[in-house]
Coordinates of N, CA and C in Angstrom, one line a residue:
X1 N 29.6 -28.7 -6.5 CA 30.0 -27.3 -6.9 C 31.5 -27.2 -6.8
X2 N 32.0 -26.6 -7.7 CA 33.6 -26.4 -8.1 C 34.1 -25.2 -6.8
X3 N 35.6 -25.1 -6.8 CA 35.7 -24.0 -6.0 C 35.3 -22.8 -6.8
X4 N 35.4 -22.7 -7.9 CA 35.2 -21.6 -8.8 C 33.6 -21.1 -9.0
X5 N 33.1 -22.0 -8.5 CA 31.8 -21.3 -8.9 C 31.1 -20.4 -7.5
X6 N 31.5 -20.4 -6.2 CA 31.0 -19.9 -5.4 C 31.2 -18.6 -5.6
X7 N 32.6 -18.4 -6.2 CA 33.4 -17.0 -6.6 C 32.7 -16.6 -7.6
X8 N 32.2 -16.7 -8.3 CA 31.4 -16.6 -9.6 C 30.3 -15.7 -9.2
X9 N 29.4 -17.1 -8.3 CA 28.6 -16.6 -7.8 C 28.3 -15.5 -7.2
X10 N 29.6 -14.9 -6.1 CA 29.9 -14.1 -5.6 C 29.7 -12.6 -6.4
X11 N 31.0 -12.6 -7.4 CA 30.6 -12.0 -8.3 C 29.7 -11.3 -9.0
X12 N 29.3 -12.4 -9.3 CA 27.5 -12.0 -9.8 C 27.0 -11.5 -9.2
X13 N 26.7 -11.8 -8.1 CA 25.9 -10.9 -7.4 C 26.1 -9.7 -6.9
X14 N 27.6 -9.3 -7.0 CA 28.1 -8.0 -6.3 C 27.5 -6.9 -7.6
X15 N 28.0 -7.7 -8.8 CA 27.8 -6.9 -10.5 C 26.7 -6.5 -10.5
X16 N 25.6 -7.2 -10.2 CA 24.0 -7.4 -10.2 C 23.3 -6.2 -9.7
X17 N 24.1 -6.3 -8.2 CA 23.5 -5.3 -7.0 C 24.4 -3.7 -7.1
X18 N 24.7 -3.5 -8.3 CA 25.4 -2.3 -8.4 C 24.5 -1.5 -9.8
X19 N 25.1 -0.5 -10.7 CA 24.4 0.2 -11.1 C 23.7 -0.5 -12.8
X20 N 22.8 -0.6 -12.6 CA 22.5 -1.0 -14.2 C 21.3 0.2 -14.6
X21 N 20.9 0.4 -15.9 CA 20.2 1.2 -16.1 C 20.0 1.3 -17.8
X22 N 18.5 1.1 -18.3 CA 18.4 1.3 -19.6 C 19.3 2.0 -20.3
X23 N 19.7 1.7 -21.3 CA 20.3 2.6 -22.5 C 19.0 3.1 -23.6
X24 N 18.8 2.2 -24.5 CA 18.1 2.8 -25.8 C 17.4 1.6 -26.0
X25 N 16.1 2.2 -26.8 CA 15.4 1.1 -27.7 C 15.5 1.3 -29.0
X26 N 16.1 -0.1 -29.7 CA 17.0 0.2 -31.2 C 15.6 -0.6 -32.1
X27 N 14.7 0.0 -33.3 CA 14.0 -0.9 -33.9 C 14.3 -1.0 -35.0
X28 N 15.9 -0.8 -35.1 CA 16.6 -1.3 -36.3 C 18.3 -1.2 -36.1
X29 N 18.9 -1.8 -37.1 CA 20.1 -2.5 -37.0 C 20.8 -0.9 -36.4
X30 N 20.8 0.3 -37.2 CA 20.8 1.6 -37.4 C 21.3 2.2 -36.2
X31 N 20.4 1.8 -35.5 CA 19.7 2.6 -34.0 C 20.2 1.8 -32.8
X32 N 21.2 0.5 -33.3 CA 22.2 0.1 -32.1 C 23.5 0.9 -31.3
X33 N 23.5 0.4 -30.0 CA 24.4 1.6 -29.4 C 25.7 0.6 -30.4
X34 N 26.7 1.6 -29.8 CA 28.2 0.8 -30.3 C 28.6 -0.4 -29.6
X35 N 28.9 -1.2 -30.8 CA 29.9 -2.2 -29.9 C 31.0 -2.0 -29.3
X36 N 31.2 -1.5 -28.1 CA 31.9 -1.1 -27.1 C 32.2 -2.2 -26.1
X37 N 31.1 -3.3 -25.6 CA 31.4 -4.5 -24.1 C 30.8 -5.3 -25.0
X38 N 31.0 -6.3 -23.6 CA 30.3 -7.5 -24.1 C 29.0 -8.0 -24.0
X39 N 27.8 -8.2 -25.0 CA 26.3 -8.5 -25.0 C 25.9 -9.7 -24.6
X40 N 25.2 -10.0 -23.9 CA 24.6 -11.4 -23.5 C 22.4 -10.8 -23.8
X41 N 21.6 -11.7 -24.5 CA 20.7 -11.1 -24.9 C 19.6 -12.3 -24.8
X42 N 18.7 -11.5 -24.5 CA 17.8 -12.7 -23.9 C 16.4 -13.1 -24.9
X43 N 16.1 -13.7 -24.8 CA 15.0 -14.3 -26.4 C 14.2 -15.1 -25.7
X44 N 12.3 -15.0 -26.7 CA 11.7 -15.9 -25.4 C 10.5 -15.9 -26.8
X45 N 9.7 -16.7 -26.2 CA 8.2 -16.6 -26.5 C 7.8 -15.2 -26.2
X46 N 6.5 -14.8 -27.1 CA 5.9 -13.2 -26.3 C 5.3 -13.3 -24.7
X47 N 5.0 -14.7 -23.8 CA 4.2 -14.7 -23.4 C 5.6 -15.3 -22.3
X48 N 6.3 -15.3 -22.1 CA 7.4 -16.5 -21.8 C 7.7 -16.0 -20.5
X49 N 7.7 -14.8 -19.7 CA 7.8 -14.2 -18.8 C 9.5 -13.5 -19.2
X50 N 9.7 -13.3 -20.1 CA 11.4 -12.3 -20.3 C 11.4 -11.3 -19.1
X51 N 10.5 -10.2 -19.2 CA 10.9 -8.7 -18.9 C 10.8 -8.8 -17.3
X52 N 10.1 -10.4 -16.8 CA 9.9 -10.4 -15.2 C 10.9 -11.0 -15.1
X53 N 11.9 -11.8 -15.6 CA 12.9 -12.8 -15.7 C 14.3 -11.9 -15.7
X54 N 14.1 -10.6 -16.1 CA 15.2 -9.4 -16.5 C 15.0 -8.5 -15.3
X55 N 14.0 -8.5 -14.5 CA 13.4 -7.4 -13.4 C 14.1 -8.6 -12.2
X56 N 13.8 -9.7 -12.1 CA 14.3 -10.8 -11.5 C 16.0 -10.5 -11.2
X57 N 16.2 -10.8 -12.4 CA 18.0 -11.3 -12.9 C 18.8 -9.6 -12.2
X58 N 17.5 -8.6 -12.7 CA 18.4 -7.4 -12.3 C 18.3 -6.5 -10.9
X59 N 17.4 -7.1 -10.1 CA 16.7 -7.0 -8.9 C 16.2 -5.8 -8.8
X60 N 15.5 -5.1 -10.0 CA 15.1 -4.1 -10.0 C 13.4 -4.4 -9.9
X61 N 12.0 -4.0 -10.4 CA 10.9 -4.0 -9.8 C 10.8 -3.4 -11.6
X62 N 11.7 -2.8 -11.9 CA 10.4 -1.9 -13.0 C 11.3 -1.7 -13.9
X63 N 12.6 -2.1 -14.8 CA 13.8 -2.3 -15.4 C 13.5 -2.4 -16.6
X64 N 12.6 -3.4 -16.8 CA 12.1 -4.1 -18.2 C 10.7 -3.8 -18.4
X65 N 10.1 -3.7 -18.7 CA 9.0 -3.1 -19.0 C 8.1 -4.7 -18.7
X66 N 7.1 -4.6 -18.1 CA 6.0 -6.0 -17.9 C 4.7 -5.3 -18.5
X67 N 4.3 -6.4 -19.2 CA 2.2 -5.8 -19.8 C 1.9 -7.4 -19.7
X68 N 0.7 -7.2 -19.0 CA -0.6 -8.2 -20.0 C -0.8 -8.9 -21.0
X69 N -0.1 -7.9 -22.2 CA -0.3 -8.4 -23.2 C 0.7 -8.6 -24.3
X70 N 1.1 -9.7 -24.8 CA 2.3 -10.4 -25.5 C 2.4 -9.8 -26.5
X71 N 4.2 -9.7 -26.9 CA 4.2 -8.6 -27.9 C 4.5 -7.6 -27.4
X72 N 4.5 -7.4 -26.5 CA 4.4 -5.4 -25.9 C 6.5 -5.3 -26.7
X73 N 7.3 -5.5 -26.5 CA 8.6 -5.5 -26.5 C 8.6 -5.8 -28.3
X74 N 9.2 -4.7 -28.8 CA 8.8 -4.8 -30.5 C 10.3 -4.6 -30.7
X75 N 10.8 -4.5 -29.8 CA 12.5 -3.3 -30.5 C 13.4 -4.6 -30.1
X76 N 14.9 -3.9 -29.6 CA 16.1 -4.5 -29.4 C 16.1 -3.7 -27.7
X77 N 16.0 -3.6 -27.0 CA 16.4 -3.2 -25.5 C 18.1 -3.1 -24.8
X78 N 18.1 -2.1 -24.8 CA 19.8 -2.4 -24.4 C 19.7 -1.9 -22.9
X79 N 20.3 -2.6 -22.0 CA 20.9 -2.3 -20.8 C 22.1 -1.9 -20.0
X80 N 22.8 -1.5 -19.5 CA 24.0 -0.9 -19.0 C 24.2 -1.7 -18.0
X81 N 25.2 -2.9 -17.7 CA 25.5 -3.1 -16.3 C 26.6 -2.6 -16.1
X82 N 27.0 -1.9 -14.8 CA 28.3 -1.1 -14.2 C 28.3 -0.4 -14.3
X83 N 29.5 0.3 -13.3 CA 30.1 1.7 -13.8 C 31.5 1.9 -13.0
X84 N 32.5 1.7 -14.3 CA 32.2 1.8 -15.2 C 31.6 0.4 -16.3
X85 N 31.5 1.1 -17.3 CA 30.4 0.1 -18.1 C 31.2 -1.0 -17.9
X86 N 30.1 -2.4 -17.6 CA 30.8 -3.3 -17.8 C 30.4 -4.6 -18.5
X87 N 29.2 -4.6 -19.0 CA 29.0 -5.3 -20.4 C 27.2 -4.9 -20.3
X88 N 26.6 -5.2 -21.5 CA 25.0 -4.4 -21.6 C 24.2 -6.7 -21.8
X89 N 23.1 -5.9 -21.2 CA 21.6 -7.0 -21.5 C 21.1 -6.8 -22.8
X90 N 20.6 -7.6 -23.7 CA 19.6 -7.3 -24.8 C 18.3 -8.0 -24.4
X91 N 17.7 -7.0 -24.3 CA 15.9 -7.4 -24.6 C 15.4 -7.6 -25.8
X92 N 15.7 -8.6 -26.4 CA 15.2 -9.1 -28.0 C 13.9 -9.4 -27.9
X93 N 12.9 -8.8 -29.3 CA 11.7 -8.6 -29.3 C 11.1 -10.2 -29.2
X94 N 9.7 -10.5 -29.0 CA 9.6 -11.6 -28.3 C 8.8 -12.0 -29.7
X95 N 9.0 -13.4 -29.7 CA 8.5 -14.3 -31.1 C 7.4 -15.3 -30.6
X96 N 6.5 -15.8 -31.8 CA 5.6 -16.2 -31.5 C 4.4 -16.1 -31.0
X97 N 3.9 -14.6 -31.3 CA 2.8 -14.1 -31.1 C 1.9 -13.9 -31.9
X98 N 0.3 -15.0 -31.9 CA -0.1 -15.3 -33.6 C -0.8 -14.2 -33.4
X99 N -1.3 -13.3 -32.8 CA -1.9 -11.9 -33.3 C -1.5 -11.1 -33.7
X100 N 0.1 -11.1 -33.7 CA 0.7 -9.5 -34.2 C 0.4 -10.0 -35.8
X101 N 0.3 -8.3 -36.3 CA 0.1 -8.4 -37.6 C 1.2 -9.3 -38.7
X102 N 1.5 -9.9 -39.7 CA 2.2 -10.9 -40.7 C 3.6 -10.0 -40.7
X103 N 3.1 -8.5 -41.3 CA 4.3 -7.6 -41.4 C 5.1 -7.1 -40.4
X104 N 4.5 -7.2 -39.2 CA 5.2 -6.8 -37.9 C 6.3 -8.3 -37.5
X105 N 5.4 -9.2 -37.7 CA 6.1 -10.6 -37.4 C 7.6 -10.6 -38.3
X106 N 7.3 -10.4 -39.9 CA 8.3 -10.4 -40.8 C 9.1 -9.2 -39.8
X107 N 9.0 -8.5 -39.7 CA 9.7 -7.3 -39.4 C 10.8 -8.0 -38.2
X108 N 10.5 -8.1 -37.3 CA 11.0 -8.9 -35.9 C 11.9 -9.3 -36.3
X109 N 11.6 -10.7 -37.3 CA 12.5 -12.0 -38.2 C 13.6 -11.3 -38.1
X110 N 13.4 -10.0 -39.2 CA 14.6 -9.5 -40.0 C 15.7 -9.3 -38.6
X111 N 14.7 -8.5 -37.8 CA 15.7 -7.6 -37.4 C 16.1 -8.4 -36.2
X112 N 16.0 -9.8 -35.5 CA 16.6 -10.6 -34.8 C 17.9 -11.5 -35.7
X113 N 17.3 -11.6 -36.9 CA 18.3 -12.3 -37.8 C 19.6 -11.5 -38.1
X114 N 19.2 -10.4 -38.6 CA 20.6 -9.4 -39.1 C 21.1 -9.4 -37.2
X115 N 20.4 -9.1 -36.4 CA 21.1 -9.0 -35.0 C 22.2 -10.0 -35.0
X116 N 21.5 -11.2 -34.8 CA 22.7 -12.0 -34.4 C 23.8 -12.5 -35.3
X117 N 23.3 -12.5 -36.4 CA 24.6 -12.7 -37.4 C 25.7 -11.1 -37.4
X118 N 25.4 -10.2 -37.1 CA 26.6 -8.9 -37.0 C 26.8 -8.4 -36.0
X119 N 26.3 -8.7 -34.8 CA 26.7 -8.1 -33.4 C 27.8 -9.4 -33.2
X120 N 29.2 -8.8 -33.6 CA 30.2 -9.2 -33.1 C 30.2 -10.0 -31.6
X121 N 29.8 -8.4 -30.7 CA 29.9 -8.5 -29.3 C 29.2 -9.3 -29.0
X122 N 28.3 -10.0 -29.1 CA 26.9 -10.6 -28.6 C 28.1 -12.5 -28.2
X123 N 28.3 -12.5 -26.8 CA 28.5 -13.3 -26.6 C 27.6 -14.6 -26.1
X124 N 26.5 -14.3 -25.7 CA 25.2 -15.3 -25.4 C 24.3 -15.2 -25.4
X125 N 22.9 -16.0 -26.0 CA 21.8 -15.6 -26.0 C 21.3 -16.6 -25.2
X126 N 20.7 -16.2 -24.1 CA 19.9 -17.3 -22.9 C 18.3 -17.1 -23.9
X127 N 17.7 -18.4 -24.4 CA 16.6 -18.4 -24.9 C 16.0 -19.4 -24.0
X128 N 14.7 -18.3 -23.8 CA 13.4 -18.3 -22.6 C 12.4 -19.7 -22.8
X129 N 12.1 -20.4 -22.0 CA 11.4 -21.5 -22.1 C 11.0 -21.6 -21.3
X130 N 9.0 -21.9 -21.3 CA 8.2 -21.7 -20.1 C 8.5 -22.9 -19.9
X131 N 8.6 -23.6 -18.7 CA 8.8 -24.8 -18.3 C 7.4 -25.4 -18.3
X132 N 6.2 -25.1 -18.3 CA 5.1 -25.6 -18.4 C 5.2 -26.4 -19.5
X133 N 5.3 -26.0 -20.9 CA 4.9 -26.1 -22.0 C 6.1 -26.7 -22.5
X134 N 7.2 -26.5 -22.8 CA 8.5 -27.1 -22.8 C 8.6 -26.3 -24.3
X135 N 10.0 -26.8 -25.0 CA 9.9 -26.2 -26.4 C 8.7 -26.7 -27.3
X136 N 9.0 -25.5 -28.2 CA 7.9 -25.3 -29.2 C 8.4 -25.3 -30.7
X137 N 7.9 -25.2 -31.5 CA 8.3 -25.2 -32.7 C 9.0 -23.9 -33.1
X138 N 8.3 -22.8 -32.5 CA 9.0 -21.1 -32.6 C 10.4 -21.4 -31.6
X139 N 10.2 -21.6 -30.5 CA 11.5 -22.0 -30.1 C 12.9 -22.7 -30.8
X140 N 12.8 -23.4 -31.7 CA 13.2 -24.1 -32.6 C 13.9 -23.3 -33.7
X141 N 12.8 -22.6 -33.8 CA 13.3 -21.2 -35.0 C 14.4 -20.6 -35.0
X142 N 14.4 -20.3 -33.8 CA 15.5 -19.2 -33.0 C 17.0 -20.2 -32.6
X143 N 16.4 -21.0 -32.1 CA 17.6 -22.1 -32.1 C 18.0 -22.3 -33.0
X144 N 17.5 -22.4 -34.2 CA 18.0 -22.8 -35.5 C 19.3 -21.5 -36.3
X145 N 18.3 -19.8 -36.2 CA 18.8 -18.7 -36.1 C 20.7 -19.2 -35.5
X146 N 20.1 -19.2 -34.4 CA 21.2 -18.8 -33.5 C 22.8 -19.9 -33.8
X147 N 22.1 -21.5 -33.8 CA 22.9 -22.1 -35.0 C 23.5 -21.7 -35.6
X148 N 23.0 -21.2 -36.8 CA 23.1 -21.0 -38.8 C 24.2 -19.5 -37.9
X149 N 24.1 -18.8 -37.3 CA 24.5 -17.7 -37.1 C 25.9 -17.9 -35.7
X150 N 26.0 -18.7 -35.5 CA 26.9 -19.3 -35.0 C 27.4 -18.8 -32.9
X151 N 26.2 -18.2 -32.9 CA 25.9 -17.7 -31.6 C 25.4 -18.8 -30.5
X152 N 26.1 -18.9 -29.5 CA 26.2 -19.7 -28.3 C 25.1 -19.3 -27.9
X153 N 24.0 -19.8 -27.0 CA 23.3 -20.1 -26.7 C 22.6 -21.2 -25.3
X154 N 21.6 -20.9 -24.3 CA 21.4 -21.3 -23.6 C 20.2 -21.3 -22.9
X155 N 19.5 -22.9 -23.2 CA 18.0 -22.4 -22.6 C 17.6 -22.8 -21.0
X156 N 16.9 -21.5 -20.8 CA 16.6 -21.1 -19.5 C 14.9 -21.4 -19.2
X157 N 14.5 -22.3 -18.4 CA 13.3 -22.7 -18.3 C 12.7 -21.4 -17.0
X158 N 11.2 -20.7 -17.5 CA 10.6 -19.6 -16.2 C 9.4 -20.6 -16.0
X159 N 9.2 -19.7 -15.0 CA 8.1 -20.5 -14.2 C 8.1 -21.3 -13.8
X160 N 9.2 -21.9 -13.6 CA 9.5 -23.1 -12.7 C 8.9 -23.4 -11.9
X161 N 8.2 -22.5 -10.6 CA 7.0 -22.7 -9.7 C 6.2 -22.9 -10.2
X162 N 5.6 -22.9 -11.2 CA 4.1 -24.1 -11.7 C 3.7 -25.0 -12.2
X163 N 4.8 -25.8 -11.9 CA 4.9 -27.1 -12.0 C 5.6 -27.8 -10.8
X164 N 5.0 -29.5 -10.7 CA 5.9 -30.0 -9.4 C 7.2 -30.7 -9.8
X165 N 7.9 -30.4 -9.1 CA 8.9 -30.8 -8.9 C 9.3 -31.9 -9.6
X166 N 9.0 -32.6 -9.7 CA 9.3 -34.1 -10.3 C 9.0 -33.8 -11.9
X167 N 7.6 -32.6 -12.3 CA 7.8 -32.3 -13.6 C 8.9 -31.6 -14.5
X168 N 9.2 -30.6 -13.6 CA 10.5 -29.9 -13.5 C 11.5 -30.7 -13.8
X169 N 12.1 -31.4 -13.3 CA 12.9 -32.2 -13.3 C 12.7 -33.3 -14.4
X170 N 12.0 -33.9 -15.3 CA 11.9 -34.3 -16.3 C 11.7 -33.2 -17.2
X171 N 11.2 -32.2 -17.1 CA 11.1 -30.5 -18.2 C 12.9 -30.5 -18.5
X172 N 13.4 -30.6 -17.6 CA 14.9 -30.2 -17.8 C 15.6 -31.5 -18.6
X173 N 15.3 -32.5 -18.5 CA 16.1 -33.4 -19.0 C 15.9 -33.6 -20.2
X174 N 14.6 -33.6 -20.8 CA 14.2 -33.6 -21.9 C 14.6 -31.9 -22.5
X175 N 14.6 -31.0 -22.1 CA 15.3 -29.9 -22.6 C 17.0 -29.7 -23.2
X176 N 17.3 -30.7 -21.6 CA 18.7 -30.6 -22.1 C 19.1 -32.0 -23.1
X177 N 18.2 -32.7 -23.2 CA 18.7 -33.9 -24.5 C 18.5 -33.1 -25.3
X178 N 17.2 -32.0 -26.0 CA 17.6 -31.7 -27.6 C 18.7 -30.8 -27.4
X179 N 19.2 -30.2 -26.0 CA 19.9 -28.9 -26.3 C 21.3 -29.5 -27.0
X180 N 21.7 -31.0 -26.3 CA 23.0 -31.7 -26.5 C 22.9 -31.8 -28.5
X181 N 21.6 -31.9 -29.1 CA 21.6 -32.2 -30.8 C 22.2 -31.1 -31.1
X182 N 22.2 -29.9 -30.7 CA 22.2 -28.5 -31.3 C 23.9 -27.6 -30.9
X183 N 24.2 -27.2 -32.3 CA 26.0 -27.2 -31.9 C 26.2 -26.2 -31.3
X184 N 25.1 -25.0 -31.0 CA 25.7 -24.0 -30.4 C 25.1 -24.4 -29.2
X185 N 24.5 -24.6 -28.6 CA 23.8 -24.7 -27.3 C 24.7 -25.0 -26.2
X186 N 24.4 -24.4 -25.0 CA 25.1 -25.3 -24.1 C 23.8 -26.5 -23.6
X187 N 24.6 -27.2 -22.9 CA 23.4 -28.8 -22.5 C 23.0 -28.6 -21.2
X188 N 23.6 -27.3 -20.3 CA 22.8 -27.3 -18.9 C 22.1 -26.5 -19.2
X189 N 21.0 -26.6 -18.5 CA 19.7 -26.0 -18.7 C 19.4 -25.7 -17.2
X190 N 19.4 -24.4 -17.2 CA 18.9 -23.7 -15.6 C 17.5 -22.9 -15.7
X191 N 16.9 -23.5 -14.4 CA 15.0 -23.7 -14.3 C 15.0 -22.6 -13.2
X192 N 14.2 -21.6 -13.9 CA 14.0 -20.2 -12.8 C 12.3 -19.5 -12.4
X193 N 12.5 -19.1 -11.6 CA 11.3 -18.3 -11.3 C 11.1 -17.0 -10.9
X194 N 11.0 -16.1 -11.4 CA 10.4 -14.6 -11.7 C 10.0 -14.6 -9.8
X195 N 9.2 -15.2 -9.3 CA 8.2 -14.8 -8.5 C 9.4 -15.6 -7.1
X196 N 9.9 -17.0 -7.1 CA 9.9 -17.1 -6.1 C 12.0 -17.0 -5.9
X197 N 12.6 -16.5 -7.2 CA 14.2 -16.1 -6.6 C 14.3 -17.3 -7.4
X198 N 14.2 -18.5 -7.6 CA 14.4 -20.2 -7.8 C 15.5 -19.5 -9.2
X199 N 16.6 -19.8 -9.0 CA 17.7 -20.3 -10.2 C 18.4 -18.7 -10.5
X200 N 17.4 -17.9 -9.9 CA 18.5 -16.6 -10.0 C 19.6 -15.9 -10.2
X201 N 20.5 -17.2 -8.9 CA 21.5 -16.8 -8.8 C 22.6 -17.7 -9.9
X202 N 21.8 -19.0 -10.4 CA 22.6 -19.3 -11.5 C 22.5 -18.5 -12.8
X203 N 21.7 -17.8 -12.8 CA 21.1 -17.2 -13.7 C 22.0 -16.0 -14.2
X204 N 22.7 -15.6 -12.8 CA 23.2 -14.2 -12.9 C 24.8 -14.8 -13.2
X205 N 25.5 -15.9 -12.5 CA 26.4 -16.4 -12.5 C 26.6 -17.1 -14.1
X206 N 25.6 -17.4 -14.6 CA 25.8 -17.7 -16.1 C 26.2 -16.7 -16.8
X207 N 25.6 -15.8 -16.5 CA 25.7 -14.4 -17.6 C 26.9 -13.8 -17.0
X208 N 27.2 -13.9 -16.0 CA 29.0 -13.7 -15.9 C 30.1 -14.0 -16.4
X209 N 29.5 -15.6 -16.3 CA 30.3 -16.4 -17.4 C 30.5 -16.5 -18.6
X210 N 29.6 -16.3 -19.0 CA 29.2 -15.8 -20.7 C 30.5 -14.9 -21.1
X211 N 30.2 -13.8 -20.8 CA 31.3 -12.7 -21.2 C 32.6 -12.8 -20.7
X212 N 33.1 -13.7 -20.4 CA 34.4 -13.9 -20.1 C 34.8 -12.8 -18.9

């Protein structure tokens, strides 16, 4: 560890443990707040554990909305951290859910694609990867997205506790070899868990770093 990162760390967690609080749900380009700070935005599978991973990240219990059932998150999610403001979360609608209807799916596309190619502000998208399962072809999609659209990028393995250790640790290395193919990515890859704290605090410390 650098001297710089304890400070980071530090950081992070002071930012974290202070006021954050929904803004708006945008389900079109339209209905986004202004670009005023800086955006770091999170992207996942529908099933991927995002909104427990944002309840996690924001040490709140009920921040992000959690369901049962994949898909629940249709919109753009904006969050407030600080006060004063000092840069917002995006909850990007979750992809890869083969029951939502064809035109709801097309819908999402659009409105994840116009997202990241015109939000200026949008300085990182941490994209969600169950570490069980590792990437997927829909994962790929978005990576591709985020590519062609020239948005930095960072994938974040959940669930890390359901798997042993030794899987984990091969889940990451093979994550971070394709992340090194892909120009916007970064190649570290941090492995977290919702349930037991696991990578949290890099988690929060990344998204610090993100927005300069």
């Amino acid at each position: 560890m650098t001297d710089a990162e304890p400070e980071l760390a530090e950081t992070a967690r002071h930012i974290f443990a202070g006021p954050i609080q929904f803004l708006k749900s945008a389900p079109g380009l339209e209905y986004l707040p202004g670009a005023a700070v800086p955006e770091v935005a999170f992207a996942g599978r529908s099933n991927v554990g995002k909104s427990s991973l944002l309840n996690a990240l924001t040490g709140r219990n009920s921040l992000a909305r959690t369901s049962n059932t994949p898909g629940r998150t249709q919109e753009l999610n904006f969050f407030d951290v600080g006060e004063p403001l000092l840069f917002r979360l995006v909850d990007m609608p979750g992809y890869g859910f083969a029951k939502a209807p064809r035109d709801v799916v097309k819908r999402w596309r659009f409105l994840i694609n116009d997202f990241l190619r015109g939000r200026a502000v949008l300085k990182r998208t941490l994209v969600l990867v169950d570490s069980r399962h590792g990437l997927k072809d829909v994962d790929r999609e978005i990576m591709k997205m985020l590519d062609d659209a020239a948005v930095s990028y960072r994938l974040v393995l959940t669930k890390a506790d359901k798997i042993k250790p030794t899987e984990l640790a091969e889940m990451q290395d093979r994550t971070a070899e394709e992340a090194r193919k892909r120009p916007a990515a970064h190649p570290e890859i941090i492995a977290t868990s919702s349930e037991t704290g696991q990578g949290i605090a890099d988690l929060r410390a990344a998204v610090i770093e993100a927005i300069g």
